[in-house]
Amino acid sequence: MTSTRTRTYTWDDPAATSGALPTMAGVDALQSLIDGHVPPPPMARTLGFELVEVEVGRAVFEADTAEWLLNPMGGVHGGFAATLLDSALGCAVHSTLPAGTGYTTVDLGVKLVRGITATTGRLRCEARVTHAGGRIATAEATITGPDGKLHAQGTTTCLILRGER
């Protein structure tokens, strides 16, 4: 016999975020998310993660593990870790960009090195830009658990969209 569970959450109109962020330098836009002046994107609310620190070339997200993230084998789905990495990596790149400049992920590499369970606890995903060129930026990130142990690592290549936002 199974027991059905329910998860309810809310999100803000994504236009409030997508309309405000292009008017600010990347690091300022991301700080406005942290400060609550601009609402987080729906994906962050859907998966339950948050941007907690930002500086030029660096972004940190945190997320709590939970039962609703489990795959059929009882571990947290690898797609959750991949999305957390992609978000932190992209925001690290975004933090280096001037107002009106966008980016898009060209490549995302993910290595899952230790299992994540519903009881792992609060994860920390820290990303740093390793190269910020005129058209291409790269970054690397790690996900660690509350005990400081590495759970996943990732890399990205992003295409910089100057004046194409």
Tab-separated table of C-alpha atoms in Angstrom:
chain	number	residue	atom	x	y	z
A	1	MET	CA	0.000	0.000	0.000
A	2	THR	CA	1.313	3.447	-0.900
A	3	SER	CA	0.787	6.715	0.863
A	4	THR	CA	0.223	9.705	-1.403
A	5	ARG	CA	2.007	12.888	-0.476
A	6	THR	CA	1.394	16.463	-1.595
A	7	ARG	CA	3.802	19.323	-2.098
A	8	THR	CA	2.506	22.852	-2.630
A	9	TYR	CA	4.545	25.891	-3.493
A	10	THR	CA	4.096	29.311	-5.041
A	11	TRP	CA	6.085	31.407	-7.477
A	12	ASP	CA	6.045	34.942	-8.772
A	13	ASP	CA	5.238	36.134	-12.270
A	14	PRO	CA	8.480	35.456	-14.181
A	15	ALA	CA	8.070	38.727	-16.092
A	16	ALA	CA	8.941	40.618	-12.895
A	17	THR	CA	12.357	38.958	-12.863
A	18	SER	CA	13.071	38.825	-16.584
A	19	GLY	CA	11.990	42.443	-16.973
A	20	ALA	CA	14.157	43.821	-14.166
A	21	LEU	CA	17.412	41.895	-14.499
A	22	PRO	CA	18.537	43.111	-17.968
A	23	THR	CA	18.531	46.707	-16.730
A	24	MET	CA	21.274	45.999	-14.158
A	25	ALA	CA	24.849	44.792	-14.232
A	26	GLY	CA	24.917	41.044	-13.618
A	27	VAL	CA	26.320	41.143	-10.095
A	28	ASP	CA	23.788	43.840	-9.102
A	29	ALA	CA	20.898	41.906	-10.633
A	30	LEU	CA	21.864	38.770	-8.740
A	31	GLN	CA	22.310	40.690	-5.494
A	32	SER	CA	18.803	42.101	-5.982
A	33	LEU	CA	17.518	38.503	-6.024
A	34	ILE	CA	19.316	37.756	-2.763
A	35	ASP	CA	18.021	40.968	-1.179
A	36	GLY	CA	14.437	40.172	-2.244
A	37	HIS	CA	14.017	43.255	-4.452
A	38	VAL	CA	13.436	40.985	-7.461
A	39	PRO	CA	11.620	37.654	-7.078
A	40	PRO	CA	13.474	34.408	-7.783
A	41	PRO	CA	12.737	32.628	-11.054
A	42	PRO	CA	10.045	29.917	-10.954
A	43	MET	CA	12.663	27.142	-11.335
A	44	ALA	CA	14.275	28.079	-8.017
A	45	ARG	CA	10.933	27.847	-6.236
A	46	THR	CA	10.020	24.629	-8.046
A	47	LEU	CA	13.188	22.833	-6.978
A	48	GLY	CA	13.605	24.619	-3.656
A	49	PHE	CA	17.021	26.200	-4.076
A	50	GLU	CA	18.211	29.751	-3.499
A	51	LEU	CA	21.030	32.061	-4.436
A	52	VAL	CA	22.708	32.999	-1.146
A	53	GLU	CA	25.990	34.721	-2.122
A	54	VAL	CA	27.282	36.545	-5.170
A	55	GLU	CA	30.323	38.585	-6.131
A	56	VAL	CA	31.895	39.218	-9.510
A	57	GLY	CA	32.879	35.815	-10.901
A	58	ARG	CA	31.329	33.770	-8.074
A	59	ALA	CA	27.855	32.533	-7.115
A	60	VAL	CA	26.678	30.264	-4.302
A	61	PHE	CA	23.364	28.423	-4.114
A	62	GLU	CA	21.963	26.331	-1.280
A	63	ALA	CA	19.248	23.698	-1.310
A	64	ASP	CA	17.776	21.221	1.140
A	65	THR	CA	17.363	17.612	0.103
A	66	ALA	CA	13.931	16.072	0.471
A	67	GLU	CA	11.843	13.032	-0.331
A	68	TRP	CA	10.137	14.710	-3.289
A	69	LEU	CA	13.522	14.826	-5.107
A	70	LEU	CA	13.966	11.048	-5.105
A	71	ASN	CA	14.374	8.889	-8.190
A	72	PRO	CA	12.923	5.340	-8.432
A	73	MET	CA	16.044	3.896	-6.762
A	74	GLY	CA	15.623	6.057	-3.649
A	75	GLY	CA	18.385	8.605	-4.254
A	76	VAL	CA	18.030	12.268	-5.107
A	77	HIS	CA	17.692	12.463	-8.882
A	78	GLY	CA	20.908	13.429	-10.676
A	79	GLY	CA	18.953	16.037	-12.608
A	80	PHE	CA	18.511	17.983	-9.382
A	81	ALA	CA	22.286	18.173	-8.895
A	82	ALA	CA	22.734	19.047	-12.583
A	83	THR	CA	20.181	21.861	-12.349
A	84	LEU	CA	21.755	23.204	-9.168
A	85	LEU	CA	25.186	23.176	-10.857
A	86	ASP	CA	23.835	24.781	-14.046
A	87	SER	CA	22.162	27.544	-12.041
A	88	ALA	CA	25.260	28.374	-9.989
A	89	LEU	CA	27.572	28.162	-13.008
A	90	GLY	CA	25.336	30.414	-15.102
A	91	CYS	CA	24.969	32.943	-12.300
A	92	ALA	CA	28.742	33.045	-11.770
A	93	VAL	CA	29.078	33.939	-15.457
A	94	HIS	CA	26.138	36.385	-15.264
A	95	SER	CA	27.860	38.158	-12.356
A	96	THR	CA	30.644	39.280	-14.714
A	97	LEU	CA	28.361	40.836	-17.339
A	98	PRO	CA	27.356	44.478	-17.830
A	99	ALA	CA	23.719	45.564	-18.008
A	100	GLY	CA	21.892	44.448	-21.132
A	101	THR	CA	24.238	41.527	-21.772
A	102	GLY	CA	22.986	37.966	-21.621
A	103	TYR	CA	24.449	34.506	-21.892
A	104	THR	CA	23.388	31.012	-22.771
A	105	THR	CA	24.832	27.670	-21.758
A	106	VAL	CA	26.670	25.950	-24.610
A	107	ASP	CA	28.017	23.008	-22.630
A	108	LEU	CA	27.342	21.566	-19.190
A	109	GLY	CA	29.497	18.812	-17.701
A	110	VAL	CA	28.359	17.033	-14.544
A	111	LYS	CA	30.193	14.500	-12.382
A	112	LEU	CA	28.165	12.872	-9.593
A	113	VAL	CA	30.799	11.629	-7.151
A	114	ARG	CA	28.805	10.781	-4.009
A	115	GLY	CA	25.162	9.857	-3.613
A	116	ILE	CA	22.668	12.430	-2.378
A	117	THR	CA	19.725	11.189	-0.303
A	118	ALA	CA	16.596	12.773	1.120
A	119	THR	CA	18.414	13.040	4.462
A	120	THR	CA	21.743	14.415	3.176
A	121	GLY	CA	20.699	17.859	4.365
A	122	ARG	CA	21.565	21.324	3.116
A	123	LEU	CA	23.699	21.295	-0.020
A	124	ARG	CA	26.015	24.131	-0.976
A	125	CYS	CA	26.858	24.720	-4.627
A	126	GLU	CA	29.704	27.160	-5.219
A	127	ALA	CA	30.661	28.264	-8.734
A	128	ARG	CA	33.592	30.346	-9.965
A	129	VAL	CA	34.345	31.754	-13.399
A	130	THR	CA	37.586	30.366	-14.810
A	131	HIS	CA	37.595	32.399	-18.042
A	132	ALA	CA	35.627	35.485	-19.061
A	133	GLY	CA	36.328	36.381	-22.674
A	134	GLY	CA	34.539	38.533	-25.206
A	135	ARG	CA	32.230	35.792	-26.496
A	136	ILE	CA	32.945	32.747	-24.312
A	137	ALA	CA	33.038	32.288	-20.541
A	138	THR	CA	33.807	29.118	-18.590
A	139	ALA	CA	33.160	28.232	-14.973
A	140	GLU	CA	33.483	25.345	-12.537
A	141	ALA	CA	31.418	24.412	-9.493
A	142	THR	CA	31.140	21.944	-6.633
A	143	ILE	CA	28.259	20.673	-4.546
A	144	THR	CA	29.148	19.822	-0.976
A	145	GLY	CA	27.048	18.472	1.869
A	146	PRO	CA	26.768	19.795	5.417
A	147	ASP	CA	29.797	17.685	6.358
A	148	GLY	CA	31.899	19.393	3.662
A	149	LYS	CA	32.133	16.235	1.542
A	150	LEU	CA	31.995	16.581	-2.239
A	151	HIS	CA	28.827	15.226	-3.865
A	152	ALA	CA	29.111	16.596	-7.410
A	153	GLN	CA	31.162	18.870	-9.594
A	154	GLY	CA	30.434	20.599	-12.843
A	155	THR	CA	31.770	22.793	-15.589
A	156	THR	CA	30.162	25.032	-18.163
A	157	THR	CA	30.904	26.946	-21.298
A	158	CYS	CA	28.630	29.912	-21.924
A	159	LEU	CA	28.165	32.062	-25.009
A	160	ILE	CA	28.063	35.772	-24.145
A	161	LEU	CA	25.222	37.607	-25.900
A	162	ARG	CA	26.297	41.244	-26.029
A	163	GLY	CA	23.441	43.451	-27.186
A	164	GLU	CA	21.414	40.359	-28.127
A	165	ARG	CA	19.266	40.083	-25.035
